[in-house]
Every structure is written in structure tokens, then in C-alpha cells.
Short mmCIF file of C-alpha atoms and ligand atoms in Angstrom, two decimals:
data_model
loop_
_atom_site.label_atom_id
_atom_site.label_comp_id
_atom_site.label_asym_id
_atom_site.label_seq_id
_atom_site.Cartn_x
_atom_site.Cartn_y
_atom_site.Cartn_z
CA MET J 1 38.71 -50.12 38.24
CA SER J 2 38.99 -48.10 41.39
CA SER J 3 38.84 -44.38 41.97
CA ASP J 4 40.44 -44.70 45.39
CA LYS J 5 42.85 -41.90 46.20
CA ILE J 6 46.51 -42.73 46.81
CA ILE J 7 49.11 -40.23 48.03
CA VAL J 8 52.48 -40.83 46.38
CA THR J 9 55.38 -39.12 48.15
CA GLY J 10 58.35 -38.67 45.85
CA GLY J 11 55.94 -39.04 42.93
CA CYS J 12 58.11 -36.90 40.63
CA GLY J 13 61.10 -39.18 41.16
CA TYR J 14 62.21 -42.16 39.13
CA LEU J 15 60.25 -44.94 40.83
CA GLY J 16 57.45 -42.63 41.99
CA SER J 17 56.64 -41.31 38.52
CA HIS J 18 56.42 -44.79 36.95
CA THR J 19 54.25 -45.93 39.85
CA ALA J 20 51.99 -42.88 39.45
CA VAL J 21 51.46 -43.91 35.81
CA ALA J 22 50.64 -47.50 36.80
CA LEU J 23 48.22 -46.33 39.50
CA ILE J 24 46.41 -43.92 37.17
CA ASN J 25 46.19 -46.60 34.49
CA ALA J 26 44.64 -48.92 37.11
CA GLY J 27 42.02 -46.26 37.86
CA PHE J 28 43.42 -44.76 41.06
CA ASN J 29 43.25 -41.07 41.83
CA VAL J 30 46.86 -40.01 42.46
CA VAL J 31 48.10 -37.11 44.57
CA VAL J 32 51.84 -36.47 44.27
CA ILE J 33 53.78 -34.93 47.14
CA ASP J 34 57.33 -33.94 46.19
CA ASP J 35 59.77 -31.19 47.14
CA LEU J 36 61.50 -31.41 43.72
CA ARG J 37 64.90 -31.57 45.42
CA ASN J 38 66.01 -34.42 43.18
CA SER J 39 63.31 -34.24 40.53
CA ARG J 40 61.50 -31.86 38.22
CA ALA J 41 57.93 -30.63 38.04
CA ASP J 42 57.78 -31.33 34.29
CA VAL J 43 57.72 -35.04 35.15
CA LEU J 44 54.03 -34.37 35.85
CA ASP J 45 53.64 -33.36 32.18
CA GLY J 46 55.16 -36.69 31.15
CA ILE J 47 52.74 -38.58 33.41
CA ALA J 48 49.87 -36.57 31.92
CA ARG J 49 50.97 -37.29 28.34
CA ILE J 50 51.13 -41.03 29.05
CA THR J 51 47.91 -41.39 31.03
CA GLY J 52 45.77 -38.46 29.94
CA THR J 53 45.53 -37.44 33.61
CA ARG J 54 47.68 -34.95 35.45
CA PRO J 55 48.00 -35.96 39.09
CA GLU J 56 47.29 -33.32 41.68
CA PHE J 57 50.60 -31.99 42.96
CA VAL J 58 51.57 -30.74 46.41
CA HIS J 59 55.00 -29.10 46.58
CA CYS J 60 56.15 -30.21 50.01
CA ASP J 61 59.18 -31.57 51.84
CA CYS J 62 57.96 -34.59 53.83
CA THR J 63 60.06 -33.50 56.80
CA ASP J 64 57.98 -30.30 57.04
CA ALA J 65 55.30 -31.41 59.51
CA ALA J 66 53.07 -28.35 59.15
CA THR J 67 52.84 -28.50 55.35
CA MET J 68 52.39 -32.27 55.49
CA ALA J 69 49.49 -31.81 57.93
CA HIS J 70 47.86 -29.38 55.52
CA ALA J 71 48.33 -31.76 52.57
CA PHE J 72 46.96 -34.77 54.45
CA ASP J 73 44.07 -32.75 55.84
CA THR J 74 43.16 -31.74 52.28
CA HIS J 75 43.42 -35.36 51.14
CA ARG J 76 42.04 -37.09 54.21
CA ASP J 77 39.82 -39.18 51.90
CA ALA J 78 42.94 -41.04 50.64
CA VAL J 79 42.96 -44.80 51.22
CA GLY J 80 46.72 -45.12 51.28
CA VAL J 81 50.20 -43.70 50.92
CA ILE J 82 53.11 -44.97 48.88
CA HIS J 83 56.16 -43.48 50.50
CA PHE J 84 59.05 -43.12 48.05
CA ALA J 85 60.40 -39.74 49.14
CA ALA J 86 63.91 -40.33 50.46
CA LEU J 87 67.56 -39.64 49.82
CA LYS J 88 69.26 -42.65 48.24
CA ALA J 89 72.89 -42.00 47.35
CA VAL J 90 74.96 -44.53 49.25
CA GLY J 91 78.26 -42.60 49.14
CA GLU J 92 76.64 -39.32 50.15
CA SER J 93 75.03 -41.10 53.10
CA VAL J 94 78.46 -42.24 54.32
CA ALA J 95 79.76 -38.65 54.09
CA GLN J 96 76.62 -37.06 55.59
CA PRO J 97 74.97 -39.66 57.82
CA VAL J 98 72.99 -37.20 59.93
CA LEU J 99 71.44 -35.69 56.81
CA TYR J 100 70.23 -39.17 55.81
CA TYR J 101 68.88 -40.11 59.24
CA ARG J 102 67.18 -36.75 59.69
CA ASN J 103 65.65 -36.65 56.24
CA ASN J 104 64.61 -40.25 55.68
CA LEU J 105 63.40 -40.98 59.19
CA ASN J 106 61.67 -37.65 59.89
CA ALA J 107 59.85 -37.91 56.57
CA LEU J 108 58.63 -41.42 57.37
CA ILE J 109 57.58 -40.42 60.88
CA ASN J 110 55.60 -37.48 59.51
CA VAL J 111 53.87 -39.75 56.98
CA ILE J 112 52.74 -42.30 59.56
CA ASP J 113 51.76 -39.56 62.02
CA MET J 114 49.47 -38.14 59.35
CA MET J 115 48.07 -41.57 58.50
CA ALA J 116 47.09 -42.06 62.14
CA ARG J 117 45.73 -38.53 62.50
CA TYR J 118 43.53 -38.71 59.40
CA ASN J 119 42.83 -42.44 59.55
CA ILE J 120 44.44 -43.27 56.22
CA PRO J 121 44.94 -46.99 56.73
CA ASN J 122 47.52 -48.23 54.21
CA ILE J 123 51.20 -47.61 53.54
CA VAL J 124 53.61 -49.07 51.02
CA PHE J 125 57.21 -48.45 52.07
CA SER J 126 60.15 -48.32 49.65
CA SER J 127 62.71 -50.61 51.19
CA SER J 128 65.77 -52.11 49.55
CA ALA J 129 67.66 -55.35 49.09
CA THR J 130 70.44 -53.53 50.93
CA VAL J 131 68.74 -54.73 54.16
CA TYR J 132 70.08 -58.24 53.40
CA GLY J 133 73.69 -57.00 53.44
CA GLU J 134 76.02 -59.70 52.08
CA PRO J 135 73.80 -62.78 52.24
CA ASP J 136 75.22 -66.27 52.95
CA ILE J 137 72.70 -68.08 50.78
CA LEU J 138 71.34 -67.04 47.35
CA PRO J 139 68.78 -66.24 46.17
CA VAL J 140 67.44 -64.27 49.12
CA THR J 141 63.91 -64.85 50.31
CA GLU J 142 62.01 -62.56 52.66
CA GLU J 143 63.03 -64.94 55.48
CA THR J 144 66.74 -64.47 54.78
CA PRO J 145 68.17 -62.90 57.96
CA LEU J 146 68.81 -59.18 57.70
CA GLN J 147 72.42 -58.11 58.16
CA PRO J 148 73.86 -54.86 59.40
CA ALA J 149 73.45 -52.38 56.57
CA THR J 150 76.69 -51.22 54.98
CA SER J 151 75.72 -47.54 54.79
CA PRO J 152 73.65 -44.96 56.68
CA TYR J 153 71.31 -44.99 53.66
CA GLY J 154 70.80 -48.72 54.18
CA GLN J 155 70.33 -48.18 57.91
CA THR J 156 67.48 -45.78 57.22
CA LYS J 157 65.74 -48.61 55.33
CA VAL J 158 66.25 -51.13 58.16
CA ILE J 159 65.13 -48.60 60.78
CA GLY J 160 62.23 -47.48 58.57
CA GLU J 161 60.98 -51.07 58.30
CA ASN J 162 61.15 -51.40 62.09
CA ILE J 163 59.34 -48.10 62.69
CA ILE J 164 56.52 -49.31 60.45
CA ARG J 165 56.36 -52.71 62.18
CA ASP J 166 55.94 -50.99 65.55
CA PHE J 167 53.43 -48.53 64.09
CA VAL J 168 51.08 -51.20 62.73
CA ARG J 169 51.46 -53.23 65.93
CA ALA J 170 50.26 -50.25 67.94
CA ASN J 171 47.47 -49.21 65.53
CA GLU J 172 45.25 -52.11 64.65
CA ASN J 173 43.48 -50.37 61.76
CA MET J 174 46.79 -49.56 60.01
CA HIS J 175 48.30 -51.83 57.36
CA ALA J 176 51.68 -51.86 55.65
CA VAL J 177 53.54 -53.53 52.84
CA LEU J 178 57.32 -53.32 52.82
CA LEU J 179 58.78 -53.69 49.33
CA ARG J 180 62.44 -54.59 49.08
CA TYR J 181 63.66 -53.44 45.69
CA PHE J 182 66.57 -55.09 43.96
CA ASN J 183 68.05 -52.96 41.11
CA PRO J 184 65.36 -51.01 39.23
CA ILE J 185 66.38 -49.97 35.71
CA GLY J 186 64.80 -48.83 32.45
CA ALA J 187 62.21 -46.24 31.57
CA HIS J 188 58.63 -45.98 30.39
CA PRO J 189 58.41 -47.33 26.79
CA SER J 190 57.00 -43.95 25.66
CA ALA J 191 60.27 -42.28 26.80
CA GLU J 192 58.10 -39.62 28.46
CA ILE J 193 59.55 -40.43 31.89
CA GLY J 194 62.74 -42.12 33.07
CA GLU J 195 65.65 -41.71 35.43
CA LEU J 196 67.21 -38.24 35.73
CA PRO J 197 70.28 -38.58 37.93
CA ASN J 198 71.84 -35.53 39.52
CA GLY J 199 75.35 -34.94 38.17
CA VAL J 200 77.57 -38.00 37.75
CA PRO J 201 75.38 -41.09 38.11
CA ASN J 202 76.21 -43.49 40.94
CA ASN J 203 74.21 -46.36 39.51
CA LEU J 204 75.31 -48.61 36.69
CA LEU J 205 72.68 -48.19 33.97
CA PRO J 206 72.39 -44.38 33.95
CA TYR J 207 76.18 -44.20 33.81
CA LEU J 208 76.25 -46.72 30.99
CA THR J 209 73.61 -44.90 28.92
CA GLN J 210 75.52 -41.63 29.40
CA VAL J 211 78.64 -43.35 28.02
CA ALA J 212 76.55 -44.58 25.08
CA ALA J 213 75.36 -41.00 24.52
CA GLY J 214 78.92 -39.63 24.58
CA ILE J 215 78.38 -37.66 27.78
CA ARG J 216 80.99 -39.76 29.60
CA ASP J 217 84.09 -41.24 28.01
CA HIS J 218 83.91 -44.75 29.40
CA LEU J 219 82.31 -46.90 32.06
CA ASN J 220 84.42 -47.88 35.05
CA VAL J 221 83.64 -51.50 35.84
CA PHE J 222 84.21 -51.82 39.57
CA GLY J 223 86.14 -55.05 40.02
CA ASP J 224 86.72 -58.10 37.80
CA ASP J 225 88.03 -60.47 40.45
CA TYR J 226 84.94 -61.20 42.51
CA PRO J 227 84.23 -64.80 43.49
CA THR J 228 81.39 -65.00 40.96
CA ALA J 229 80.94 -67.01 37.74
CA ASP J 230 82.67 -64.41 35.52
CA GLY J 231 84.45 -62.34 38.20
CA PHE J 232 82.03 -59.41 37.95
CA CYS J 233 79.41 -58.32 40.50
CA VAL J 234 75.98 -59.86 40.05
CA ARG J 235 72.68 -58.04 40.65
CA ASP J 236 68.99 -58.58 40.01
CA TYR J 237 67.97 -55.86 37.54
CA ILE J 238 64.22 -55.29 37.52
CA ASP J 239 62.33 -53.24 34.96
CA VAL J 240 60.94 -50.06 36.53
CA ASN J 241 57.53 -50.60 34.89
CA ASP J 242 57.31 -54.07 36.41
CA LEU J 243 58.31 -52.56 39.74
CA ALA J 244 55.54 -49.96 39.37
CA ALA J 245 52.99 -52.69 38.63
CA ALA J 246 53.98 -54.43 41.86
CA HIS J 247 53.03 -51.30 43.82
CA VAL J 248 49.56 -51.35 42.32
CA ALA J 249 49.27 -55.04 43.24
CA ALA J 250 50.49 -54.29 46.78
CA VAL J 251 47.93 -51.51 47.28
CA GLN J 252 45.10 -53.69 45.98
CA TYR J 253 46.26 -56.55 48.21
CA MET J 254 46.31 -54.37 51.33
CA ILE J 255 42.89 -52.88 50.64
CA LYS J 256 41.48 -56.38 50.12
CA THR J 257 43.13 -58.37 52.88
CA LYS J 258 43.61 -55.72 55.59
CA LYS J 259 46.62 -57.73 56.74
CA PRO J 260 48.65 -55.74 59.30
CA ILE J 261 52.01 -56.12 57.58
CA ASP J 262 53.67 -58.01 54.79
CA VAL J 263 57.02 -57.88 53.05
CA PHE J 264 57.94 -58.74 49.48
CA ASN J 265 61.12 -58.90 47.45
CA LEU J 266 60.74 -57.13 44.11
CA GLY J 267 63.16 -58.70 41.69
CA THR J 268 63.27 -60.97 38.68
CA GLY J 269 64.77 -63.95 40.49
CA ARG J 270 67.73 -63.83 38.10
CA GLY J 271 71.27 -62.61 38.63
CA VAL J 272 73.07 -60.70 35.86
CA SER J 273 76.72 -59.66 36.04
CA VAL J 274 78.02 -56.20 35.13
CA MET J 275 79.66 -57.66 32.01
CA GLU J 276 76.50 -59.52 31.03
CA LEU J 277 74.60 -56.25 31.33
CA ILE J 278 77.11 -54.40 29.14
CA ASN J 279 76.85 -57.16 26.53
CA ALA J 280 73.05 -57.25 26.73
CA PHE J 281 72.98 -53.48 26.16
CA GLY J 282 75.12 -53.98 23.05
CA ARG J 283 72.73 -56.61 21.70
CA ALA J 284 69.64 -54.52 22.51
CA THR J 285 70.89 -51.24 21.02
CA GLY J 286 73.79 -52.09 18.71
CA ILE J 287 76.07 -49.87 20.81
CA ASN J 288 79.31 -51.21 22.21
CA ILE J 289 80.11 -49.61 25.53
CA LYS J 290 83.67 -48.48 26.10
CA TYR J 291 84.72 -49.65 29.55
CA GLU J 292 87.76 -49.98 31.76
CA ILE J 293 88.29 -52.30 34.67
CA ALA J 294 88.57 -50.22 37.83
CA PRO J 295 89.17 -51.16 41.48
CA ARG J 296 86.33 -52.59 43.51
CA ARG J 297 83.92 -50.01 44.94
CA ALA J 298 83.79 -49.92 48.74
CA GLY J 299 80.60 -51.45 50.13
CA ASP J 300 79.66 -53.49 47.03
CA VAL J 301 78.50 -57.02 47.76
CA PRO J 302 79.82 -59.59 45.23
CA GLU J 303 76.42 -60.95 44.29
CA ILE J 304 72.80 -60.73 45.26
CA TRP J 305 69.58 -61.70 43.57
CA SER J 306 66.07 -62.37 44.71
CA ASN J 307 63.77 -65.23 45.16
CA ALA J 308 60.57 -63.47 44.05
CA ASP J 309 58.19 -66.40 44.65
CA ARG J 310 56.36 -64.71 47.47
CA ALA J 311 55.32 -61.68 45.40
CA ASN J 312 54.55 -64.01 42.48
CA LYS J 313 52.23 -66.15 44.59
CA ILE J 314 50.64 -63.71 47.01
CA LEU J 315 50.46 -60.52 44.93
CA GLY J 316 49.92 -62.41 41.66
CA TRP J 317 52.67 -60.24 40.23
CA ARG J 318 55.70 -61.16 38.17
CA ALA J 319 58.58 -59.24 36.56
CA GLU J 320 57.80 -59.83 32.92
CA THR J 321 59.75 -57.40 30.77
CA PRO J 322 62.66 -59.03 28.91
CA LEU J 323 66.04 -57.45 29.75
CA ASP J 324 66.70 -56.36 26.14
CA GLU J 325 63.40 -54.46 26.09
CA THR J 326 64.25 -52.77 29.40
CA LEU J 327 67.67 -51.75 28.06
CA ALA J 328 66.18 -50.48 24.79
CA ASN J 329 63.72 -48.36 26.81
CA ALA J 330 66.57 -46.95 28.92
CA TRP J 331 68.43 -46.02 25.74
CA ARG J 332 65.35 -44.46 24.14
CA TRP J 333 64.93 -42.33 27.27
CA GLN J 334 68.60 -41.32 27.27
CA THR J 335 68.43 -40.21 23.64
CA ARG J 336 65.28 -38.23 24.46
CA VAL J 337 66.78 -36.35 27.41
CA GLY J 338 69.93 -35.85 25.37
CA LYS J 339 72.73 -34.11 27.11
CA ILE J 340 70.63 -32.52 29.81
CA ILE J 341 72.40 -33.15 33.06
CA LYS J 342 71.08 -31.43 36.09
C1 UD1 R 401 72.92 -49.41 45.22
C2 UD1 R 401 72.74 -49.60 46.69
C3 UD1 R 401 71.31 -49.94 46.97
C4 UD1 R 401 70.40 -48.85 46.42
C5 UD1 R 401 70.67 -48.70 44.94
C6 UD1 R 401 69.88 -47.54 44.36
C7 UD1 R 401 74.24 -50.74 48.29
C8 UD1 R 401 75.22 -51.85 48.48
N1 UD1 R 401 73.66 -50.67 47.11
O1 UD1 R 401 72.76 -50.69 44.63
O2 UD1 R 401 71.09 -50.08 48.33
O3 UD1 R 401 69.08 -49.17 46.66
O4 UD1 R 401 72.05 -48.45 44.71
O5 UD1 R 401 70.42 -46.32 44.68
O6 UD1 R 401 74.04 -49.99 49.18
N2 UD1 R 401 78.94 -50.51 38.81
C9 UD1 R 401 80.02 -50.36 37.99
N3 UD1 R 401 80.31 -49.11 37.49
C10 UD1 R 401 79.55 -48.02 37.78
C11 UD1 R 401 78.42 -48.17 38.62
C12 UD1 R 401 78.14 -49.43 39.13
O7 UD1 R 401 80.75 -51.32 37.72
O8 UD1 R 401 79.87 -46.92 37.32
C13 UD1 R 401 78.59 -51.84 39.32
C14 UD1 R 401 78.62 -51.95 40.84
O9 UD1 R 401 79.87 -52.36 41.28
C15 UD1 R 401 77.55 -53.01 41.08
C16 UD1 R 401 76.57 -52.85 39.92
O10 UD1 R 401 77.27 -52.10 38.93
O11 UD1 R 401 78.12 -54.28 40.99
C17 UD1 R 401 75.31 -52.12 40.30
O12 UD1 R 401 75.66 -50.92 40.97
P1 UD1 R 401 74.57 -49.81 41.30
O13 UD1 R 401 73.74 -49.54 40.10
O14 UD1 R 401 75.25 -48.67 41.96
O15 UD1 R 401 73.59 -50.55 42.34
P2 UD1 R 401 73.90 -51.29 43.73
O16 UD1 R 401 75.21 -50.90 44.28
O17 UD1 R 401 73.62 -52.73 43.55
#
């Protein structure tokens, strides 16, 4: 067990809150920084009910350099930062690219500035499989060439990775792990925390659970004529609790090895089509989802899934939760939050 302090930006968000739980359960002292733009402060109550510990909370927009300096000064004894705080809606990023560049890049720059100023030596960066674009060969490994991102959101991940590479190159006592997430889904098994999308969900599973709950009439399945085994898009859906555990492993790995930089895919290594996911949800919950085939969604790649060997071998981490359990957790969370839509 470790009582090392970790700053988690975006710690009230979907991935951040599950990671805060995993860190606290592993003995870390967690400080959450969040501006609550896309999240709620009562997420901290959920974290406290699960772990018995309420993380210290700093209400701060990461692009606000002065408030960030105050927060990092107060927590200069931290050993690392996990930087989740970012905007992530692909369509919105196409409509408002400058908002995405300004927010996501200024926030990251402030975080690494503060790390250098207060000598906080470790960062985990939330990257995305979107950096692989439409890959020629599947599954993708970390060596798969990156392709031009299909959205400004994706560009902020590619640029963010490069900023961090240059930062650790120029600061020999700084270390980074870049984590490329595939498709995180599910919720904590306690149903105390989960995903709380703003308005109409963009992502598949929150939309699907809202259909199951009667909040939406039916699911639009974007495209049934892709060049895939069943004609539907294929993704690598990873349980959010497994994803959270990988962050703990990444922090421990950085503290131990002091390696300047490393990059890991976080996925299951298995591709699942939209239709397979709908059917798996039916098996896991007994609920048949009403759906309609809709046109393809602009920017969707036909199929992508990970080779997760590197994280398996080097971090000693593996995505373990069976898909039906993940889907049952997502449904339990949806029934708990009921018809609350922000
Ligand atoms: C997207 C982004 C990814 C980002 C992630 C989290 C791209 C190409 N993808 O992943 O970078 O990290 O969101 O925000 O930039 N689908 C439906 N009906 C729906 C919703 C989705 O059929 O109502 C299908 C999509 O066509 C896709 C699959 O479900 O095949 C998953 O979609 P989604 O959950 O939005 O994730 P991605 O697009 O893979």
C-alpha cells in the first residue's frame, strides 16, 4: 500500500471518478481537480460511499493558470498527475475546433508547467485510439503508425501526446505514460458512480441504456453495410473499472521504473460489433433494445480493436471483466440514475 498523493484532473468525470476509486483502494491519497463543467460534485459522495474516503476537491478549470498554480502549490508533495480533464465530444469539436484546441491544449500545458515548477515527476495522459485513425492492419499495436485524426478532438490527443514527448525530453526528471483508450463502457458494480452524459448521448452504450430505460424511443444503428463480418462497426469495448485499474498500474510502473515515457493501448484485444453489443445487452439484462438502421455516421471507422499485449506484459494488467457483467453494471447504473438527464 502506498500513501503517495496523486492529483486527478477531471476526477469527477466518468473515467476520472472510477480511477479515483481504484487509486484510493490501492492506498493512494487522491486530490481531485475539476471545474464540474461536464460533471457533478455529488460524484465525490459516490466515491466516498464506495471507498470510505472522500478525496480532497479543488474546484478549478485547468485552463486557469493562476488557480492551477495555487492548487499545485498546495499539493506540491504529490508524486504524480493523471490528466483526464478535457472536452471529448467529437461532433462538437468539428463545430467548435478552437474551443477544443484552446481548452484541451491549454489545460495540458498548465498541468505540465505546474509539474515542472513544483517538481511533480509523473504524468498519465488520457489519449485515445482515435490517434490510429483508420488503421490498415488489425489489431493495432502501439507501433501501428498514427494517422491524421478525423476530428479536432482527435487532433488534441495527437498534439497532446507530442507536447508530452517534448516535455519529458527536455526535463530529465519528468516521466510520462500515454494511455490510448479504446471504448470504455460500464459503471462501478455498486452503481454509486457511472457515466452521466450531457443531453443526448453521443456514445453507443449510454444511448442504448437510455433506450432500455424508456428515455429514448429507439437506438439508431449507424450503418449496416460496413465491410466487416456482420456489416456493423466493430469496436473494442473495455470495462471502465478495468480501465481504472490500468491507471493504478501505470502510476506504480512510472514510480518504480522512472522511465521517461511509455505508451500503452488499453483495450480487451477483442472486437465486438454494434449488433453483437445489442444482443449481449439483451442476454445480460433480459431487455431487447428497439433499434433502427440509420445512415453511417460521418467520421466512424469501420473497425478497430487493440492488441493489448504490451500493457498485459509490462504493466501486468489485463482487462478481465466479462462483457455481460459490464453491461449489467451499466444497466444497474442507468436504473439508479433513472430519468435524470442533465
Ligand atoms: C468516439 C470517438 C473516440 C472517443 C470516444 C469517446 C472517433 C472516431 N471516435 O469513439 O475518439 O474517444 O468516442 O468519446 O473520434 N453507434 C451507433 N448508434 C449510436 C451511437 C454509436 O450505432 O447512437 C455506433 C457507432 O457508429 C460506432 C459505435 O457505435 O460504431 C461506437 O460509437 P461511440 O460510442 O460513439 O464510440 P466511437 O465513435 O468508437
